[in-house]
PDB file of C-alpha atoms in Angstrom:
ATOM      1  CA  THR A   1     -11.231 -11.362   5.707  1.00 71.00           C
ATOM      2  CA  LYS A   2      -8.684 -13.137   3.509  1.00 71.00           C
ATOM      3  CA  ASP A   3     -10.582 -16.429   3.676  1.00 77.00           C
ATOM      4  CA  SER A   4     -13.898 -14.787   2.854  1.00 73.00           C
ATOM      5  CA  LYS A   5     -12.653 -14.020  -0.680  1.00 70.00           C
ATOM      6  CA  SER A   6     -15.074 -11.098  -0.894  1.00 73.00           C
ATOM      7  CA  ASN A   7     -12.665  -8.182  -0.623  1.00 77.00           C
ATOM      8  CA  ILE A   8     -13.956  -7.142   2.777  1.00 84.00           C
ATOM      9  CA  LYS A   9     -12.479  -3.828   3.825  1.00 87.00           C
ATOM     10  CA  LEU A  10     -11.381  -3.520   7.442  1.00 91.00           C
ATOM     11  CA  ILE A  11     -11.059   0.092   8.567  1.00 94.00           C
ATOM     12  CA  PHE A  12      -8.998   0.364  11.735  1.00 95.00           C
ATOM     13  CA  VAL A  13      -9.885   3.512  13.679  1.00 96.00           C
ATOM     14  CA  ASN A  14      -6.867   4.063  15.892  1.00 95.00           C
ATOM     15  CA  SER A  15      -6.002   6.960  18.183  1.00 92.00           C
ATOM     16  CA  GLY A  16      -3.831   9.944  17.387  1.00 90.00           C
ATOM     17  CA  ALA A  17      -1.788   8.805  20.392  1.00 83.00           C
ATOM     18  CA  ALA A  18      -0.190   6.240  18.077  1.00 84.00           C
ATOM     19  CA  LYS A  19       1.594   9.120  16.390  1.00 75.00           C
ATOM     20  CA  SER A  20       3.545   9.975  19.534  1.00 57.00           C
ATOM     21  CA  ILE A  21       6.287   7.526  18.537  1.00 56.00           C
ATOM     22  CA  GLU A  22       6.323   5.939  15.079  1.00 56.00           C
ATOM     23  CA  ASP A  23       9.175   3.479  15.594  1.00 50.00           C
ATOM     24  CA  ILE A  24       9.813   1.747  18.886  1.00 52.00           C
ATOM     25  CA  SER A  25      12.293  -0.877  20.025  1.00 51.00           C
ATOM     26  CA  GLU A  26      11.959  -3.325  22.907  1.00 50.00           C
ATOM     27  CA  LEU A  27      14.254  -1.145  24.989  1.00 44.00           C
ATOM     28  CA  GLU A  28      12.181   1.974  24.375  1.00 58.00           C
ATOM     29  CA  GLU A  29       8.858   0.343  25.221  1.00 58.00           C
ATOM     30  CA  SER A  30       9.447   0.659  28.956  1.00 59.00           C
ATOM     31  CA  ASP A  31       9.558   4.443  28.601  1.00 62.00           C
ATOM     32  CA  LEU A  32       6.043   4.666  27.159  1.00 67.00           C
ATOM     33  CA  ASP A  33       2.745   4.844  28.997  1.00 73.00           C
ATOM     34  CA  GLN A  34       0.616   1.751  28.403  1.00 80.00           C
ATOM     35  CA  TYR A  35      -2.078   3.645  26.519  1.00 78.00           C
ATOM     36  CA  SER A  36       0.290   4.996  23.861  1.00 78.00           C
ATOM     37  CA  LEU A  37       2.137   1.691  23.678  1.00 83.00           C
ATOM     38  CA  SER A  38      -1.076  -0.248  23.018  1.00 87.00           C
ATOM     39  CA  LYS A  39      -2.030   2.123  20.192  1.00 88.00           C
ATOM     40  CA  ILE A  40       1.402   1.933  18.579  1.00 87.00           C
ATOM     41  CA  LYS A  41       1.545  -1.869  18.761  1.00 88.00           C
ATOM     42  CA  ALA A  42      -1.968  -2.128  17.351  1.00 92.00           C
ATOM     43  CA  SER A  43      -0.877   0.074  14.455  1.00 92.00           C
ATOM     44  CA  HIS A  44       2.184  -2.082  13.795  1.00 90.00           C
ATOM     45  CA  LEU A  45       0.045  -5.240  13.816  1.00 93.00           C
ATOM     46  CA  TYR A  46      -2.520  -3.795  11.420  1.00 93.00           C
ATOM     47  CA  GLN A  47       0.088  -2.441   9.012  1.00 91.00           C
ATOM     48  CA  SER A  48       1.959  -5.750   9.036  1.00 92.00           C
ATOM     49  CA  GLU A  49      -1.185  -7.704   8.153  1.00 91.00           C
ATOM     50  CA  LYS A  50      -2.100  -5.186   5.476  1.00 90.00           C
ATOM     51  CA  LYS A  51       1.370  -5.384   3.923  1.00 90.00           C
ATOM     52  CA  SER A  52       1.170  -9.178   3.937  1.00 89.00           C
ATOM     53  CA  GLY A  53      -2.111  -9.048   2.046  1.00 86.00           C
ATOM     54  CA  ASN A  54      -4.123 -10.648   4.853  1.00 86.00           C
ATOM     55  CA  ILE A  55      -6.438  -7.655   5.126  1.00 87.00           C
ATOM     56  CA  LEU A  56      -7.668  -4.817   2.935  1.00 88.00           C
ATOM     57  CA  GLY A  57      -8.510  -1.402   4.272  1.00 92.00           C
ATOM     58  CA  GLU A  58      -7.083   1.690   5.888  1.00 94.00           C
ATOM     59  CA  GLU A  59      -5.789   2.747   9.275  1.00 95.00           C
ATOM     60  CA  VAL A  60      -7.310   5.995  10.500  1.00 96.00           C
ATOM     61  CA  ARG A  61      -5.746   7.922  13.345  1.00 95.00           C
ATOM     62  CA  LEU A  62      -8.461   9.941  14.986  1.00 95.00           C
ATOM     63  CA  PHE A  63      -7.310  12.824  17.132  1.00 95.00           C
ATOM     64  CA  THR A  64      -9.639  14.532  19.672  1.00 95.00           C
ATOM     65  CA  PRO A  65     -13.251  14.195  18.542  1.00 96.00           C
ATOM     66  CA  TYR A  66     -15.943  16.224  20.251  1.00 97.00           C
ATOM     67  CA  GLY A  67     -19.570  17.149  19.772  1.00 97.00           C
ATOM     68  CA  PRO A  68     -23.094  16.436  21.019  1.00 96.00           C
ATOM     69  CA  ARG A  69     -23.836  13.096  22.725  1.00 95.00           C
ATOM     70  CA  ASP A  70     -20.246  12.555  23.833  1.00 95.00           C
ATOM     71  CA  TYR A  71     -19.383  10.865  27.142  1.00 94.00           C
ATOM     72  CA  GLU A  72     -19.886  13.054  30.190  1.00 94.00           C
ATOM     73  CA  TYR A  73     -16.254  12.656  31.326  1.00 94.00           C
ATOM     74  CA  ARG A  74     -14.866  14.314  28.188  1.00 94.00           C
ATOM     75  CA  LEU A  75     -13.478  17.834  28.592  1.00 95.00           C
ATOM     76  CA  ILE A  76     -16.259  19.894  27.003  1.00 96.00           C
ATOM     77  CA  GLN A  77     -19.039  17.751  28.446  1.00 96.00           C
ATOM     78  CA  SER A  78     -17.655  17.554  31.982  1.00 96.00           C
ATOM     79  CA  THR A  79     -16.924  21.293  32.124  1.00 96.00           C
ATOM     80  CA  THR A  80     -20.373  22.245  30.862  1.00 97.00           C
ATOM     81  CA  ILE A  81     -22.147  19.808  33.187  1.00 96.00           C
ATOM     82  CA  LYS A  82     -20.252  21.070  36.234  1.00 95.00           C
ATOM     83  CA  LEU A  83     -21.110  24.654  35.388  1.00 95.00           C
ATOM     84  CA  LEU A  84     -24.767  23.694  34.960  1.00 95.00           C
ATOM     85  CA  LYS A  85     -24.624  22.199  38.460  1.00 93.00           C
ATOM     86  CA  ASP A  86     -23.011  25.383  39.760  1.00 93.00           C
ATOM     87  CA  LEU A  87     -19.787  23.497  40.456  1.00 92.00           C
ATOM     88  CA  GLU A  88     -16.293  24.749  39.710  1.00 91.00           C
ATOM     89  CA  PRO A  89     -14.344  22.781  37.086  1.00 92.00           C
ATOM     90  CA  VAL A  90     -10.676  22.179  37.880  1.00 91.00           C
ATOM     91  CA  LEU A  91      -8.192  22.092  35.009  1.00 90.00           C
ATOM     92  CA  ASN A  92      -5.094  19.981  35.580  1.00 87.00           C
ATOM     93  CA  ASN A  93      -3.263  20.504  32.306  1.00 86.00           C
ATOM     94  CA  PRO A  94      -3.971  24.059  31.117  1.00 89.00           C
ATOM     95  CA  ASP A  95      -1.208  24.178  28.514  1.00 89.00           C
ATOM     96  CA  SER A  96      -1.844  20.733  27.079  1.00 90.00           C
ATOM     97  CA  GLN A  97      -2.667  21.082  23.381  1.00 93.00           C
ATOM     98  CA  ARG A  98      -5.131  18.822  21.624  1.00 94.00           C
ATOM     99  CA  ASP A  99      -6.219  18.615  18.018  1.00 96.00           C
ATOM    100  CA  PHE A 100      -9.998  18.890  18.401  1.00 97.00           C
ATOM    101  CA  ILE A 101     -12.129  17.678  15.497  1.00 97.00           C
ATOM    102  CA  HIS A 102     -15.933  17.870  15.369  1.00 98.00           C
ATOM    103  CA  VAL A 103     -17.769  14.553  15.155  1.00 97.00           C
ATOM    104  CA  GLN A 104     -19.542  15.561  11.929  1.00 98.00           C
ATOM    105  CA  ASP A 105     -16.183  16.106  10.232  1.00 98.00           C
ATOM    106  CA  VAL A 106     -15.109  12.693  11.511  1.00 98.00           C
ATOM    107  CA  VAL A 107     -18.228  11.056  10.056  1.00 97.00           C
ATOM    108  CA  ASP A 108     -17.681  12.788   6.710  1.00 97.00           C
ATOM    109  CA  ALA A 109     -14.104  11.495   6.585  1.00 97.00           C
ATOM    110  CA  LEU A 110     -15.089   7.933   7.507  1.00 96.00           C
ATOM    111  CA  ILE A 111     -17.754   7.828   4.798  1.00 96.00           C
ATOM    112  CA  LYS A 112     -15.155   8.873   2.241  1.00 95.00           C
ATOM    113  CA  ILE A 113     -12.784   6.178   3.512  1.00 94.00           C
ATOM    114  CA  ILE A 114     -15.490   3.517   3.245  1.00 92.00           C
ATOM    115  CA  PHE A 115     -16.004   4.338  -0.429  1.00 91.00           C
ATOM    116  CA  LEU A 116     -12.323   4.940  -1.211  1.00 89.00           C
ATOM    117  CA  GLN A 117     -11.491   2.982  -4.352  1.00 85.00           C
ATOM    118  CA  ASP A 118      -7.713   3.261  -4.400  1.00 82.00           C
ATOM    119  CA  LYS A 119      -5.473   1.759  -1.745  1.00 82.00           C
ATOM    120  CA  CYS A 120      -3.845   4.355   0.496  1.00 83.00           C
ATOM    121  CA  GLU A 121      -0.282   3.410   1.387  1.00 80.00           C
ATOM    122  CA  LYS A 122      -0.060   5.686   4.424  1.00 89.00           C
ATOM    123  CA  VAL A 123      -2.033   6.131   7.635  1.00 93.00           C
ATOM    124  CA  ILE A 124      -4.874   8.637   7.302  1.00 96.00           C
ATOM    125  CA  GLU A 125      -4.884  11.203  10.106  1.00 96.00           C
ATOM    126  CA  ILE A 126      -8.158  12.922  10.930  1.00 97.00           C
ATOM    127  CA  GLY A 127      -7.972  16.153  12.900  1.00 97.00           C
ATOM    128  CA  SER A 128      -8.133  19.888  12.439  1.00 96.00           C
ATOM    129  CA  SER A 129      -4.334  20.271  12.309  1.00 95.00           C
ATOM    130  CA  LEU A 130      -4.868  23.270  14.615  1.00 96.00           C
ATOM    131  CA  PRO A 131      -3.960  22.280  18.188  1.00 96.00           C
ATOM    132  CA  THR A 132      -5.790  24.197  20.922  1.00 96.00           C
ATOM    133  CA  LYS A 133      -4.833  24.557  24.572  1.00 95.00           C
ATOM    134  CA  THR A 134      -7.303  23.043  27.016  1.00 94.00           C
ATOM    135  CA  ARG A 135      -7.193  26.383  28.863  1.00 95.00           C
ATOM    136  CA  ASP A 136      -8.630  28.091  25.780  1.00 96.00           C
ATOM    137  CA  ILE A 137     -11.351  25.462  25.421  1.00 96.00           C
ATOM    138  CA  LEU A 138     -12.565  26.162  28.948  1.00 96.00           C
ATOM    139  CA  LYS A 139     -12.407  29.916  28.417  1.00 96.00           C
ATOM    140  CA  LYS A 140     -14.657  29.511  25.389  1.00 97.00           C
ATOM    141  CA  ILE A 141     -17.135  27.421  27.384  1.00 97.00           C
ATOM    142  CA  TYR A 142     -17.184  30.012  30.169  1.00 97.00           C
ATOM    143  CA  GLU A 143     -17.843  32.711  27.575  1.00 96.00           C
ATOM    144  CA  ILE A 144     -20.722  30.802  25.973  1.00 96.00           C
ATOM    145  CA  MET A 145     -22.289  30.112  29.356  1.00 95.00           C
ATOM    146  CA  ASP A 146     -21.710  33.677  30.545  1.00 95.00           C
ATOM    147  CA  VAL A 147     -19.657  32.568  33.559  1.00 94.00           C
ATOM    148  CA  ASN A 148     -17.525  35.368  34.970  1.00 92.00           C
ATOM    149  CA  LYS A 149     -15.043  33.421  37.063  1.00 88.00           C
ATOM    150  CA  GLU A 150     -11.339  32.748  36.887  1.00 88.00           C
ATOM    151  CA  LEU A 151     -10.338  29.280  35.732  1.00 89.00           C
ATOM    152  CA  LYS A 152      -9.348  27.041  38.627  1.00 89.00           C
ATOM    153  CA  ILE A 153      -6.086  25.298  37.817  1.00 87.00           C
ATOM    154  CA  ASP A 154      -4.458  22.497  39.813  1.00 81.00           C
ATOM    155  CA  SER A 155      -1.030  21.999  38.271  1.00 70.00           C
ATOM    156  CA  LYS A 156       0.040  19.712  41.133  1.00 66.00           C
ATOM    157  CA  THR A 157      -1.864  16.814  39.600  1.00 59.00           C
ATOM    158  CA  ASN A 158      -0.459  17.306  36.109  1.00 58.00           C
ATOM    159  CA  ASN A 159       0.706  13.822  35.134  1.00 61.00           C
ATOM    160  CA  GLU A 160      -0.312  13.771  31.486  1.00 60.00           C
ATOM    161  CA  GLU A 161       1.984  11.748  29.241  1.00 63.00           C
ATOM    162  CA  ILE A 162       1.142  13.400  25.921  1.00 72.00           C
ATOM    163  CA  ILE A 163       0.934  17.186  26.079  1.00 83.00           C
ATOM    164  CA  TYR A 164       0.867  18.053  22.366  1.00 87.00           C
ATOM    165  CA  MET A 165      -1.019  16.459  19.490  1.00 90.00           C
ATOM    166  CA  LYS A 166      -1.403  17.640  15.920  1.00 93.00           C
ATOM    167  CA  ALA A 167      -2.771  15.743  12.939  1.00 94.00           C
ATOM    168  CA  ASN A 168      -1.122  15.866   9.542  1.00 95.00           C
ATOM    169  CA  ILE A 169      -4.135  15.941   7.232  1.00 96.00           C
ATOM    170  CA  GLU A 170      -2.217  16.027   3.935  1.00 96.00           C
ATOM    171  CA  ILE A 171      -3.025  12.377   3.204  1.00 95.00           C
ATOM    172  CA  ALA A 172      -6.731  12.963   3.873  1.00 96.00           C
ATOM    173  CA  GLU A 173      -6.719  16.060   1.669  1.00 96.00           C
ATOM    174  CA  LYS A 174      -4.955  14.251  -1.184  1.00 95.00           C
ATOM    175  CA  ASN A 175      -6.686  10.865  -1.099  1.00 94.00           C
ATOM    176  CA  LEU A 176     -10.128  11.769   0.205  1.00 94.00           C
ATOM    177  CA  ALA A 177     -10.515  15.385  -0.905  1.00 95.00           C
ATOM    178  CA  TRP A 178     -11.410  15.954   2.748  1.00 97.00           C
ATOM    179  CA  THR A 179     -10.805  18.932   5.003  1.00 97.00           C
ATOM    180  CA  PRO A 180     -12.603  19.806   8.242  1.00 97.00           C
ATOM    181  CA  LYS A 181     -15.494  22.242   7.807  1.00 97.00           C
ATOM    182  CA  ILE A 182     -16.474  23.071  11.395  1.00 97.00           C
ATOM    183  CA  ASN A 183     -14.171  25.476  13.212  1.00 95.00           C
ATOM    184  CA  ILE A 184     -13.530  25.079  16.923  1.00 96.00           C
ATOM    185  CA  ASP A 185     -15.545  28.111  18.038  1.00 96.00           C
ATOM    186  CA  ASP A 186     -18.678  27.072  16.164  1.00 97.00           C
ATOM    187  CA  GLY A 187     -18.242  23.454  17.209  1.00 97.00           C
ATOM    188  CA  ILE A 188     -17.904  24.241  20.901  1.00 97.00           C
ATOM    189  CA  SER A 189     -20.885  26.601  20.781  1.00 97.00           C
ATOM    190  CA  GLU A 190     -23.035  23.910  19.172  1.00 97.00           C
ATOM    191  CA  THR A 191     -21.865  21.280  21.661  1.00 98.00           C
ATOM    192  CA  VAL A 192     -22.347  23.413  24.771  1.00 97.00           C
ATOM    193  CA  ASN A 193     -25.797  24.550  23.659  1.00 97.00           C
ATOM    194  CA  TRP A 194     -26.790  20.957  22.922  1.00 97.00           C
ATOM    195  CA  ILE A 195     -25.699  19.880  26.399  1.00 97.00           C
ATOM    196  CA  ARG A 196     -27.659  22.709  27.993  1.00 95.00           C
ATOM    197  CA  GLU A 197     -30.819  21.710  26.120  1.00 95.00           C
ATOM    198  CA  ASN A 198     -30.462  17.964  26.597  1.00 95.00           C
ATOM    199  CA  TYR A 199     -28.661  17.634  29.920  1.00 91.00           C
ATOM    200  CA  LYS A 200     -31.479  16.133  31.992  1.00 90.00           C
ATOM    201  CA  GLU A 201     -32.575  13.668  29.328  1.00 91.00           C
ATOM    202  CA  TYR A 202     -29.124  12.548  28.251  1.00 90.00           C
ATOM    203  CA  TYR A 203     -26.834  12.774  31.278  1.00 91.00           C
ATOM    204  CA  GLU A 204     -29.025  12.314  34.353  1.00 86.00           C
TER     205      GLU A 204
END
């Protein structure tokens, strides 16, 4: 991008997992799971190149996006699909909290970042800033689908490295005039209903 001399903007969409540890040393790296470590190192590389003037653009840390057309292994999709097949979803990490953000809010934020005129000195975090337990997500899906069963929980297989994620959206609010518009209840309802209507065409 530097050699092109055309002020190309490179927007790096990273994961909210990079927030788990901002500063790491060589000694601390061995304590991190490889997923988080890769995201943190990628962030360090991008920020270093940006500071050196080799690239222009912004780093975006995207938390837990959801919505229609998502992969079938994602939480909302997999739960809904199993219920449609009359199978019983099993939740391994019921108290894990994720910062769910609807895909339309993500798109709105990215469009604003693309057309951002001023350089943003800090990482832009995109999320709802309202962490929700995965247990509560499944309860909402059961409610929408009118399933009257107890959640099946298998805590024996709980090996999740990151159990709490929350975006700080102050930078997005200040620099982009952006805040999420779709609340979690409406977003899940839309997503579940979309899956029900499009399951055979999209996932089979």
